mmCIF file of C-alpha atoms in Angstrom:
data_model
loop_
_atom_site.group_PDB
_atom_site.id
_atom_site.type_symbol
_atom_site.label_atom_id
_atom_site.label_comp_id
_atom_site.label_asym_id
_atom_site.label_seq_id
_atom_site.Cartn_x
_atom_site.Cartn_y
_atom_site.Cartn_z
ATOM 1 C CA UNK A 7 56.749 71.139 87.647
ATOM 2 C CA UNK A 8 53.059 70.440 87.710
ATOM 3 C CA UNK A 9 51.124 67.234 87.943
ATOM 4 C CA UNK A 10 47.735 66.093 88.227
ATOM 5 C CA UNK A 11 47.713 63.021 91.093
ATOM 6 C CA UNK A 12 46.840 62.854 95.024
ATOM 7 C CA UNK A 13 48.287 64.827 97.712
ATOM 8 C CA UNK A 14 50.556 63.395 100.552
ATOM 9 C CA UNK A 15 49.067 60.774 102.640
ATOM 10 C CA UNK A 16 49.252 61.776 106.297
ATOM 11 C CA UNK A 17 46.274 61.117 107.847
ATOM 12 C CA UNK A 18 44.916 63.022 111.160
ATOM 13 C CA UNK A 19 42.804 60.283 112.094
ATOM 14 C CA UNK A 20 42.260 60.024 115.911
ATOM 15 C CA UNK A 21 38.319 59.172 116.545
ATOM 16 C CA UNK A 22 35.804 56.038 116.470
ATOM 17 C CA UNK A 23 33.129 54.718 114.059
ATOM 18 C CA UNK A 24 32.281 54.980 110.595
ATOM 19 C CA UNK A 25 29.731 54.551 108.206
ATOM 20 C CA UNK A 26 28.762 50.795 107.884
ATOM 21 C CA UNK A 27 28.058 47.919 105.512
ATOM 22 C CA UNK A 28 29.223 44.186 105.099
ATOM 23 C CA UNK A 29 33.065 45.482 104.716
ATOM 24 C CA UNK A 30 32.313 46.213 108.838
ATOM 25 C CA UNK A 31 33.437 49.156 110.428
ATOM 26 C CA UNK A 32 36.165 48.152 112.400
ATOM 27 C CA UNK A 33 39.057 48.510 109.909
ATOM 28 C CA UNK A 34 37.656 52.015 109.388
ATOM 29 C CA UNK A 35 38.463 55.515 111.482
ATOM 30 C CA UNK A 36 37.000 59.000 111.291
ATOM 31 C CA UNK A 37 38.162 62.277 112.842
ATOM 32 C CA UNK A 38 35.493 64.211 114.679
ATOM 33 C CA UNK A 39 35.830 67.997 113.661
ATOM 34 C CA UNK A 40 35.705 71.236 111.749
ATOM 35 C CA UNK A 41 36.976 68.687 108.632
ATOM 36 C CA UNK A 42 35.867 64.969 109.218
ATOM 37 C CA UNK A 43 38.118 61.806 107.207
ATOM 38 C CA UNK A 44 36.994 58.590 106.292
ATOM 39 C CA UNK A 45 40.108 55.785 106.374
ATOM 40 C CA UNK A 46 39.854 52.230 105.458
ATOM 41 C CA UNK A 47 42.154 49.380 104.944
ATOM 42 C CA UNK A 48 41.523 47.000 101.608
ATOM 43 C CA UNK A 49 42.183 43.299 100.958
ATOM 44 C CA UNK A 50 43.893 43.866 97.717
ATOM 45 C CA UNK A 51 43.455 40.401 96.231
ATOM 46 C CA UNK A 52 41.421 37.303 96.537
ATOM 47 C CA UNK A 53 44.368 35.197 98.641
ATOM 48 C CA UNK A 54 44.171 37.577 101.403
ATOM 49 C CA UNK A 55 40.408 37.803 101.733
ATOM 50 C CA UNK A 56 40.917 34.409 102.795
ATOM 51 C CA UNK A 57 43.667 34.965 105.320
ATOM 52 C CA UNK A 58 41.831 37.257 106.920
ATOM 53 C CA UNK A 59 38.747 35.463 106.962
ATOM 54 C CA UNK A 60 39.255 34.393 110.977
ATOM 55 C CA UNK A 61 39.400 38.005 111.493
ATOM 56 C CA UNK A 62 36.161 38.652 110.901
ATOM 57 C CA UNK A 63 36.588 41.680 108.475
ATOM 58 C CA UNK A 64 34.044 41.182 106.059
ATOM 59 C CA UNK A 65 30.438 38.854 106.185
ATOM 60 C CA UNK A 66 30.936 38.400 102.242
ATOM 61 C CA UNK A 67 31.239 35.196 100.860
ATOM 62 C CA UNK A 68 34.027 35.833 98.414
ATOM 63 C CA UNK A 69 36.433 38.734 97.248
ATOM 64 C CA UNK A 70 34.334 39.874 94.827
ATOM 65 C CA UNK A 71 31.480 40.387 96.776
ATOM 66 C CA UNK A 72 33.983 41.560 99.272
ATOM 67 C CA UNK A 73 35.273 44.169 96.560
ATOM 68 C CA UNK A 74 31.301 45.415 96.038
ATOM 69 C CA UNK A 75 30.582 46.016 99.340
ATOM 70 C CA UNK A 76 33.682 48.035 99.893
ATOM 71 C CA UNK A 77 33.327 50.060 96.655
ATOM 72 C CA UNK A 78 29.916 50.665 98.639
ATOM 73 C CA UNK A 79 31.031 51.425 101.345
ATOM 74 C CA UNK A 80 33.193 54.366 99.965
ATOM 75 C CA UNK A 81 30.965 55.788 97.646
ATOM 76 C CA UNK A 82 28.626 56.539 101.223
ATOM 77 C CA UNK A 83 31.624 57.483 102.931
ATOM 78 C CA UNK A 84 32.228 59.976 99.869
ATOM 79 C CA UNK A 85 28.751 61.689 100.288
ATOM 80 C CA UNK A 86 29.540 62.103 103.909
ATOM 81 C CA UNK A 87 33.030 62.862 105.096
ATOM 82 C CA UNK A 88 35.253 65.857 103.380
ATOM 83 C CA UNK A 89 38.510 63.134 102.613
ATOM 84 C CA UNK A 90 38.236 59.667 101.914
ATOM 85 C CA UNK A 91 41.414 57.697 102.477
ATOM 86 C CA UNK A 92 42.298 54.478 101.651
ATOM 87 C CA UNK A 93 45.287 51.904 102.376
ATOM 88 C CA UNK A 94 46.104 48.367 101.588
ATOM 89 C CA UNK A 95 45.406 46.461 104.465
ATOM 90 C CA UNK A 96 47.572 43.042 104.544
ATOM 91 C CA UNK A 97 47.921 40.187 106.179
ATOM 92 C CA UNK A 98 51.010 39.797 107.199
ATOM 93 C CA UNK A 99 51.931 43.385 108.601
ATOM 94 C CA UNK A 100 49.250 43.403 110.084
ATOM 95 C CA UNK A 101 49.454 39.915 112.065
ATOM 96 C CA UNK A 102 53.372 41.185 112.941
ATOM 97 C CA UNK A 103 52.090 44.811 114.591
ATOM 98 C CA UNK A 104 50.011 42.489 116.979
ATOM 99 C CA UNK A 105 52.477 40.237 117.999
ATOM 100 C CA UNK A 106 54.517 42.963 118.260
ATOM 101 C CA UNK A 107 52.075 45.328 120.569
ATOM 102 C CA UNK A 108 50.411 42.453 121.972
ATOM 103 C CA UNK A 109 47.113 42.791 120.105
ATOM 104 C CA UNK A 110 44.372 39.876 119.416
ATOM 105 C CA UNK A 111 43.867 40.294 115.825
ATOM 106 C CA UNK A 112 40.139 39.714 115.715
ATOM 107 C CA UNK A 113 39.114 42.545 117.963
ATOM 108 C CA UNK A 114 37.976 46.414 116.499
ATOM 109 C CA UNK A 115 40.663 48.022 118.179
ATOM 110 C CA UNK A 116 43.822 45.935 116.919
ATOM 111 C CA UNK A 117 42.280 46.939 113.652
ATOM 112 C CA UNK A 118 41.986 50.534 114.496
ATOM 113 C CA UNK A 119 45.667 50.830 116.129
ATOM 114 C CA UNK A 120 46.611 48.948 113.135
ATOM 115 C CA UNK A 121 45.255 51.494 110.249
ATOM 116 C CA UNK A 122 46.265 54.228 111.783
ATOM 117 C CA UNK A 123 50.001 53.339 112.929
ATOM 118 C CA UNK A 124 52.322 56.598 112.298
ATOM 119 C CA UNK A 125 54.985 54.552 110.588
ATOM 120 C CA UNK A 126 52.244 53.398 107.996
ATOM 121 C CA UNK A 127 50.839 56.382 107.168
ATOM 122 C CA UNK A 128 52.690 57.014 103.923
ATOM 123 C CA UNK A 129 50.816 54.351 102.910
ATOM 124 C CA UNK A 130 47.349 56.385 102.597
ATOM 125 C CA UNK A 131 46.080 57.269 99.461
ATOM 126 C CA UNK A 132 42.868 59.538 98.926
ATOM 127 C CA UNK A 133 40.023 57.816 96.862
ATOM 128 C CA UNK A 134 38.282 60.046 94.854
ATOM 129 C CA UNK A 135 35.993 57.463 93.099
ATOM 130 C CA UNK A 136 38.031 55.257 91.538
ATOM 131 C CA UNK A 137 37.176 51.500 90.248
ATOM 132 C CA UNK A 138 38.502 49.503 93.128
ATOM 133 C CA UNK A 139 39.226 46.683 90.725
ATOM 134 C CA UNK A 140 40.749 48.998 87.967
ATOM 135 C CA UNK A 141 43.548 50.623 89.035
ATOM 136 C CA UNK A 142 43.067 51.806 92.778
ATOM 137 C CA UNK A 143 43.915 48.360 94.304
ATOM 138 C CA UNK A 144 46.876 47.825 92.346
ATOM 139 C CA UNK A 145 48.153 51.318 93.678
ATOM 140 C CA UNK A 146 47.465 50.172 96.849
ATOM 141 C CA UNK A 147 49.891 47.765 96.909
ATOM 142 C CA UNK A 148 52.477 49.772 95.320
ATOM 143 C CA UNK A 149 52.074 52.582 98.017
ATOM 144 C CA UNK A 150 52.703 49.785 100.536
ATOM 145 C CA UNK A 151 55.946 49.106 98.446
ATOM 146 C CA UNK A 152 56.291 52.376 98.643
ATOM 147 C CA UNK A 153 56.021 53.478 102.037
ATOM 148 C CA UNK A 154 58.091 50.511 103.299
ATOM 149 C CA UNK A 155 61.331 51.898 100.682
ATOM 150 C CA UNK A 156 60.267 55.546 102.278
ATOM 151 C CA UNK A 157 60.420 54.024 105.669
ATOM 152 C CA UNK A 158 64.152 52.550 104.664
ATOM 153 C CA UNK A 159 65.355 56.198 103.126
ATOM 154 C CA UNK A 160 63.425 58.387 106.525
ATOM 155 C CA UNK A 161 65.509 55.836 108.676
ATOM 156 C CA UNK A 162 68.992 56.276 107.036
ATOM 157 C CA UNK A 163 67.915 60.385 107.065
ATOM 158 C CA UNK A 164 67.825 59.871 110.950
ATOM 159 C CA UNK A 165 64.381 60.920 110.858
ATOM 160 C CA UNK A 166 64.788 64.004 108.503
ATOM 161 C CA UNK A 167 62.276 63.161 105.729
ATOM 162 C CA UNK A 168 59.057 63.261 108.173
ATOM 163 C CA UNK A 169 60.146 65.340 111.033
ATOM 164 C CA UNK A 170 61.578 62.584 113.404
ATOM 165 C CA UNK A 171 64.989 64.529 113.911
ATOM 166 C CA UNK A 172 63.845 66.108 116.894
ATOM 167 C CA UNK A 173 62.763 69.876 116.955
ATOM 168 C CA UNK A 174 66.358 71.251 117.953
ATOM 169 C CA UNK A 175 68.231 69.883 114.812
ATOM 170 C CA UNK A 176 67.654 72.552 112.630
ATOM 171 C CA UNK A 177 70.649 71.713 110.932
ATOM 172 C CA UNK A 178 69.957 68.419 109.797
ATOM 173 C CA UNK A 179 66.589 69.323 108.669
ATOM 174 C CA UNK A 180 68.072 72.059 106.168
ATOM 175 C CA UNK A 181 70.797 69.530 105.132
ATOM 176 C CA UNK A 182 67.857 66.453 104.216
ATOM 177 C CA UNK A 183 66.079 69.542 102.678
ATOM 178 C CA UNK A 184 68.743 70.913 100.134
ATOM 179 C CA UNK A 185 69.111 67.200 99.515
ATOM 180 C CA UNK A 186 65.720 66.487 98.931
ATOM 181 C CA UNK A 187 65.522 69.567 96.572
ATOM 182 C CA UNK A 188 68.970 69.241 94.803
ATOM 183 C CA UNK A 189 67.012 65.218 94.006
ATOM 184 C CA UNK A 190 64.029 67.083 92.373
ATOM 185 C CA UNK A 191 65.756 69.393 90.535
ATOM 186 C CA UNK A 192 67.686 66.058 88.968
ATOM 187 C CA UNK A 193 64.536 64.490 88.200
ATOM 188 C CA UNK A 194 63.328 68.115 86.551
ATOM 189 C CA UNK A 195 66.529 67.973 84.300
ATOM 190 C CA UNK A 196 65.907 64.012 83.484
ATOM 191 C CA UNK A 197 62.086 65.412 82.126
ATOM 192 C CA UNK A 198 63.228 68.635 80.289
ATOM 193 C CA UNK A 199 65.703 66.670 78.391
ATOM 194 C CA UNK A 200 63.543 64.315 77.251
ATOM 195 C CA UNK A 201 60.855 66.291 76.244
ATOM 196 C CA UNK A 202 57.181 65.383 75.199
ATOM 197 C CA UNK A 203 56.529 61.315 75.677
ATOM 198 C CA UNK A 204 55.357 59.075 77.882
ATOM 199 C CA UNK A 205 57.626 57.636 79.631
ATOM 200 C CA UNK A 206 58.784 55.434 83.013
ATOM 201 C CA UNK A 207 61.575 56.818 85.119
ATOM 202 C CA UNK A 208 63.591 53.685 87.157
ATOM 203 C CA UNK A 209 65.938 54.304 89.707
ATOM 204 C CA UNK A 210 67.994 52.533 92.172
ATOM 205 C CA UNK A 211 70.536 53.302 95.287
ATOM 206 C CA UNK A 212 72.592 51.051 96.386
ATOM 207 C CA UNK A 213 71.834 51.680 100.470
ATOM 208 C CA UNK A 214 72.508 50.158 103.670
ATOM 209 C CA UNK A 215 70.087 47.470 105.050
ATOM 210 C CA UNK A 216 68.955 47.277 101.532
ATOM 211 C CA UNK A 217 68.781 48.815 97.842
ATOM 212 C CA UNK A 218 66.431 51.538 97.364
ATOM 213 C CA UNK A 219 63.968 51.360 94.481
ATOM 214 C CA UNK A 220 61.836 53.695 92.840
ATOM 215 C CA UNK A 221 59.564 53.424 89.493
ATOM 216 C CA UNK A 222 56.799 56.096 88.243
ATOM 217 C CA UNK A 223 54.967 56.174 84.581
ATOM 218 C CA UNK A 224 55.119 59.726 83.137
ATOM 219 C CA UNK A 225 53.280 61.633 80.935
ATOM 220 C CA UNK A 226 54.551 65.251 79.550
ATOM 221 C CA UNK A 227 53.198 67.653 77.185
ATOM 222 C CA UNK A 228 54.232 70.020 74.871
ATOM 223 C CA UNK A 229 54.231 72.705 77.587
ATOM 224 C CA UNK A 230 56.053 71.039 79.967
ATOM 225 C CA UNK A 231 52.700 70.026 81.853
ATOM 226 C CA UNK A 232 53.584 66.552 83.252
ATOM 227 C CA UNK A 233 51.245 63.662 84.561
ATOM 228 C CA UNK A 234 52.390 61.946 87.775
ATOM 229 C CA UNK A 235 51.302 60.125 90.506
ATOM 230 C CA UNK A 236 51.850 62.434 93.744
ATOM 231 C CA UNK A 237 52.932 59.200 95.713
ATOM 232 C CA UNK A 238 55.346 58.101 92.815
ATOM 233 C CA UNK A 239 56.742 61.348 92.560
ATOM 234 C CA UNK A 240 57.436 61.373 96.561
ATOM 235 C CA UNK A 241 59.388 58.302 96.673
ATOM 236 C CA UNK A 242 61.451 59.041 93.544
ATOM 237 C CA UNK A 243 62.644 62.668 95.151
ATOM 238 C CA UNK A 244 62.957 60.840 98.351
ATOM 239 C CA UNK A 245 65.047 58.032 97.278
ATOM 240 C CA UNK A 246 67.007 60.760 95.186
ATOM 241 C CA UNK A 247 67.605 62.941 98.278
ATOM 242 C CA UNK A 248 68.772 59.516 100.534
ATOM 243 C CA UNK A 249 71.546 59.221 97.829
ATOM 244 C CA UNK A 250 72.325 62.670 97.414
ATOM 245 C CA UNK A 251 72.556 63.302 100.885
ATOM 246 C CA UNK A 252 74.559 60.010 101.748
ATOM 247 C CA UNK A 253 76.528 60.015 98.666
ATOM 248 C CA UNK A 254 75.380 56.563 97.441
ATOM 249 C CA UNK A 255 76.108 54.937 94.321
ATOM 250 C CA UNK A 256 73.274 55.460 92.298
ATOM 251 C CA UNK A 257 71.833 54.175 88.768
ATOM 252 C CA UNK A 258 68.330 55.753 86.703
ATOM 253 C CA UNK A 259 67.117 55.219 83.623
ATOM 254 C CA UNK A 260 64.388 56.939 81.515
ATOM 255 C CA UNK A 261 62.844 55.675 78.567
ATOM 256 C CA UNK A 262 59.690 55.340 76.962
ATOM 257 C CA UNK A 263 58.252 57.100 73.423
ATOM 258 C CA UNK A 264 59.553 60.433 73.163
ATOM 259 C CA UNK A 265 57.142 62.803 70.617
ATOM 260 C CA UNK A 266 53.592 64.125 70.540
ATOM 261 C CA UNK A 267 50.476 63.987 68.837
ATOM 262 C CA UNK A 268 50.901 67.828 68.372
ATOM 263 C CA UNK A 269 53.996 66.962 66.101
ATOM 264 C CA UNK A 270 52.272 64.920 63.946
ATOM 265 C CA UNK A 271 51.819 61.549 66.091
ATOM 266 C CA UNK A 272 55.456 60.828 65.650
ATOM 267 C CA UNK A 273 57.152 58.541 68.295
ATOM 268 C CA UNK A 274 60.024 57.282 68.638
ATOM 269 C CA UNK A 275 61.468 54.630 71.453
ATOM 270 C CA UNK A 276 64.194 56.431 73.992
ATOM 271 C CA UNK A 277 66.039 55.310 77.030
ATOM 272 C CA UNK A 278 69.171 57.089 78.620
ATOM 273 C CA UNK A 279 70.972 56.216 81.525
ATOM 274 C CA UNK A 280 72.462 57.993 84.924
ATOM 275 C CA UNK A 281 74.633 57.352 87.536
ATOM 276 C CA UNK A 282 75.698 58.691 90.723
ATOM 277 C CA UNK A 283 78.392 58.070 93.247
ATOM 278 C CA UNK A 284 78.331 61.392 95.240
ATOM 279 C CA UNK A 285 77.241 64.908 95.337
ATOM 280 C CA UNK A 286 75.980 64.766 91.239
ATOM 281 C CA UNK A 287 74.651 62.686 88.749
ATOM 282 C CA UNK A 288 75.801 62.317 85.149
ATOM 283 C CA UNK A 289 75.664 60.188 82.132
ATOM 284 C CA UNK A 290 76.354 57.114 83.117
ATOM 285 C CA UNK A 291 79.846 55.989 81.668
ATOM 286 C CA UNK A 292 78.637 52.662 80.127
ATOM 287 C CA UNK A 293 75.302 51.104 78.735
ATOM 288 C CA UNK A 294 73.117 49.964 81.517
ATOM 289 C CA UNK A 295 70.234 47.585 82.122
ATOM 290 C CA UNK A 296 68.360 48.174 84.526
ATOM 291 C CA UNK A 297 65.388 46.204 85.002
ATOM 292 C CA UNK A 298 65.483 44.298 82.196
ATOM 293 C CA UNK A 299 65.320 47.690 80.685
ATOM 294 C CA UNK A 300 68.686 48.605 78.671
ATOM 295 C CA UNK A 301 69.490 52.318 77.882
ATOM 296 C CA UNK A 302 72.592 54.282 76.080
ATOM 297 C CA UNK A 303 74.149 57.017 78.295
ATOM 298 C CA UNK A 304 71.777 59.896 78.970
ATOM 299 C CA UNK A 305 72.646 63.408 78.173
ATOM 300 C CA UNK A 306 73.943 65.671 80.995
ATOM 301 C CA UNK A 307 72.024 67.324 83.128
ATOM 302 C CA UNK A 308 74.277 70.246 83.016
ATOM 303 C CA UNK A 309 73.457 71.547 80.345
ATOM 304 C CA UNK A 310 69.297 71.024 80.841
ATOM 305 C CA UNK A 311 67.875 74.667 81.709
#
């Protein structure tokens, strides 16, 4: 499958200091190196610009000054460092991880423990030039959503997703694997059926501690060439392989236009439906909504080459 998005998020961060400007350093880290990354966390809306006012993150005198100074700030970071990273940088997590380590919020280091946390690194997305107010901020906060549901799925894996089952379980590792790549082979299946469109793909598993959602918007061409986030495309296959793996019930559902421009501009509206409650996933035996989104019984996978 190909795609055109960002790579995974796992930053390498370990030094001090950044470039600087009215969005202040200290919610920024760099590595010191043969290659040298730029991370910053971002207020992603006007409410908590405010909240974190008493923390001293930013001199400007409103978000969207706030917002200028930032977008700034990462176009000089751009010229200078090889990868520019980015995160959403809230509020609230952030005023739990120093309770819970004991931190005082307003100092530079709370900030820099904070950005750089392990746990929260699936967060990270690389900036590349993007309008801040367009659509990079909004996938901020969905890669928070999104690396608190990968979080969920790494912690019912015992680790296996990012490596935390401890270097002598080999065999757990190859079982999360074959799960993880039985999952994208589904979601390959779900595309080829459909063929050319644009389309959103919404799953669910019903998990412990918590359902597991996913959502991505995809685009695929003619040639099978398909458009998708990278981080999107992670947590679906990830929340695929948790239910594989676990044998969780399980709903998806696909829909969107299905056509091309190459066949004439012809569209038409599709959604089909899938369920799982073990090892496989088939047409789902009923209509489902899903959502708010409804959708007929998909075709089976089975028979998608």
């Amino acid at each position: 499958m190909s795609r055109k998005g960002r790579a995974r998020r796992i930053s390498d961060c370990t030094g001090g200091g950044g470039p600087r400007s009215h969005a202040r350093a200290p919610h920024q880290r760099r590595v010191e190196g043969a290659q040298q990354t730029f991370v910053i966390g971002v207020l992603a809306s006007a409410a908590d610009f405010e909240r974190a006012r008493a923390w001293r993150l930013s001199d400007a005198p409103d978000y969207e000054r706030y917002l200028t100074d930032t977008a700034r700030l990462l176009a000089e970071a751009r010229r200078r460092f090889d990868t520019v990273r980015a995160r959403m940088f809230h509020p609230q997590d952030f005023a739990e991880f120093c309770v819970l380590h004991g931190l005082d919020p307003a100092e530079p280091a709370a900030r820099d423990r904070y950005l750089v946390n392990p746990p929260l690194q699936t967060q990270l997305l690389a900036y590349q030039g993007e309008e801040l107010a367009g659509d990079f901020v909004p996938r901020l906060v969905r890669a928070r959503e999104n690396g608190l549901t990968l979080c969920h799925a790494d912690l019912l894996l015992d680790g296996g997703l990012y490596g935390g089952a401890g270097e002598s379980d080999d065999e757990h590792r190859r079982w999360v694997r074959a799960a993880y790549q039985r999952g994208a082979e589904v979601f390959r299946r779900m595309l080829v059926g459909a063929g050319a469109g644009v389309y959103e793909l919404r799953l669910r598993v019903d998990a412990p501690g918590g359902k597991l959602s996913a959502a991505a918007r995809i685009l695929q061409w003619e040639d099978g060439v398909v458009r998708i986030n990278d981080e999107d495309l992670e947590l679906l296959c990830a929340v695929l392989c948790a239910g594989l793996a676990l044998e969780l019930p399980a709903v998806a559902v696909l829909h969107g236009s299905q056509g091309s421009a190459a066949a004439g501009g012809h569209f038409r509206p599709a959604a089909w439906a899938w369920s799982s409650d073990g090892p496989d996933w088939e047409p789902s035996a009923r209509p489902v909504r899903l959502d708010g989104v409804a959708a007929q019984p998909g075709y089976s996978l089975g028979t998608v080459c």
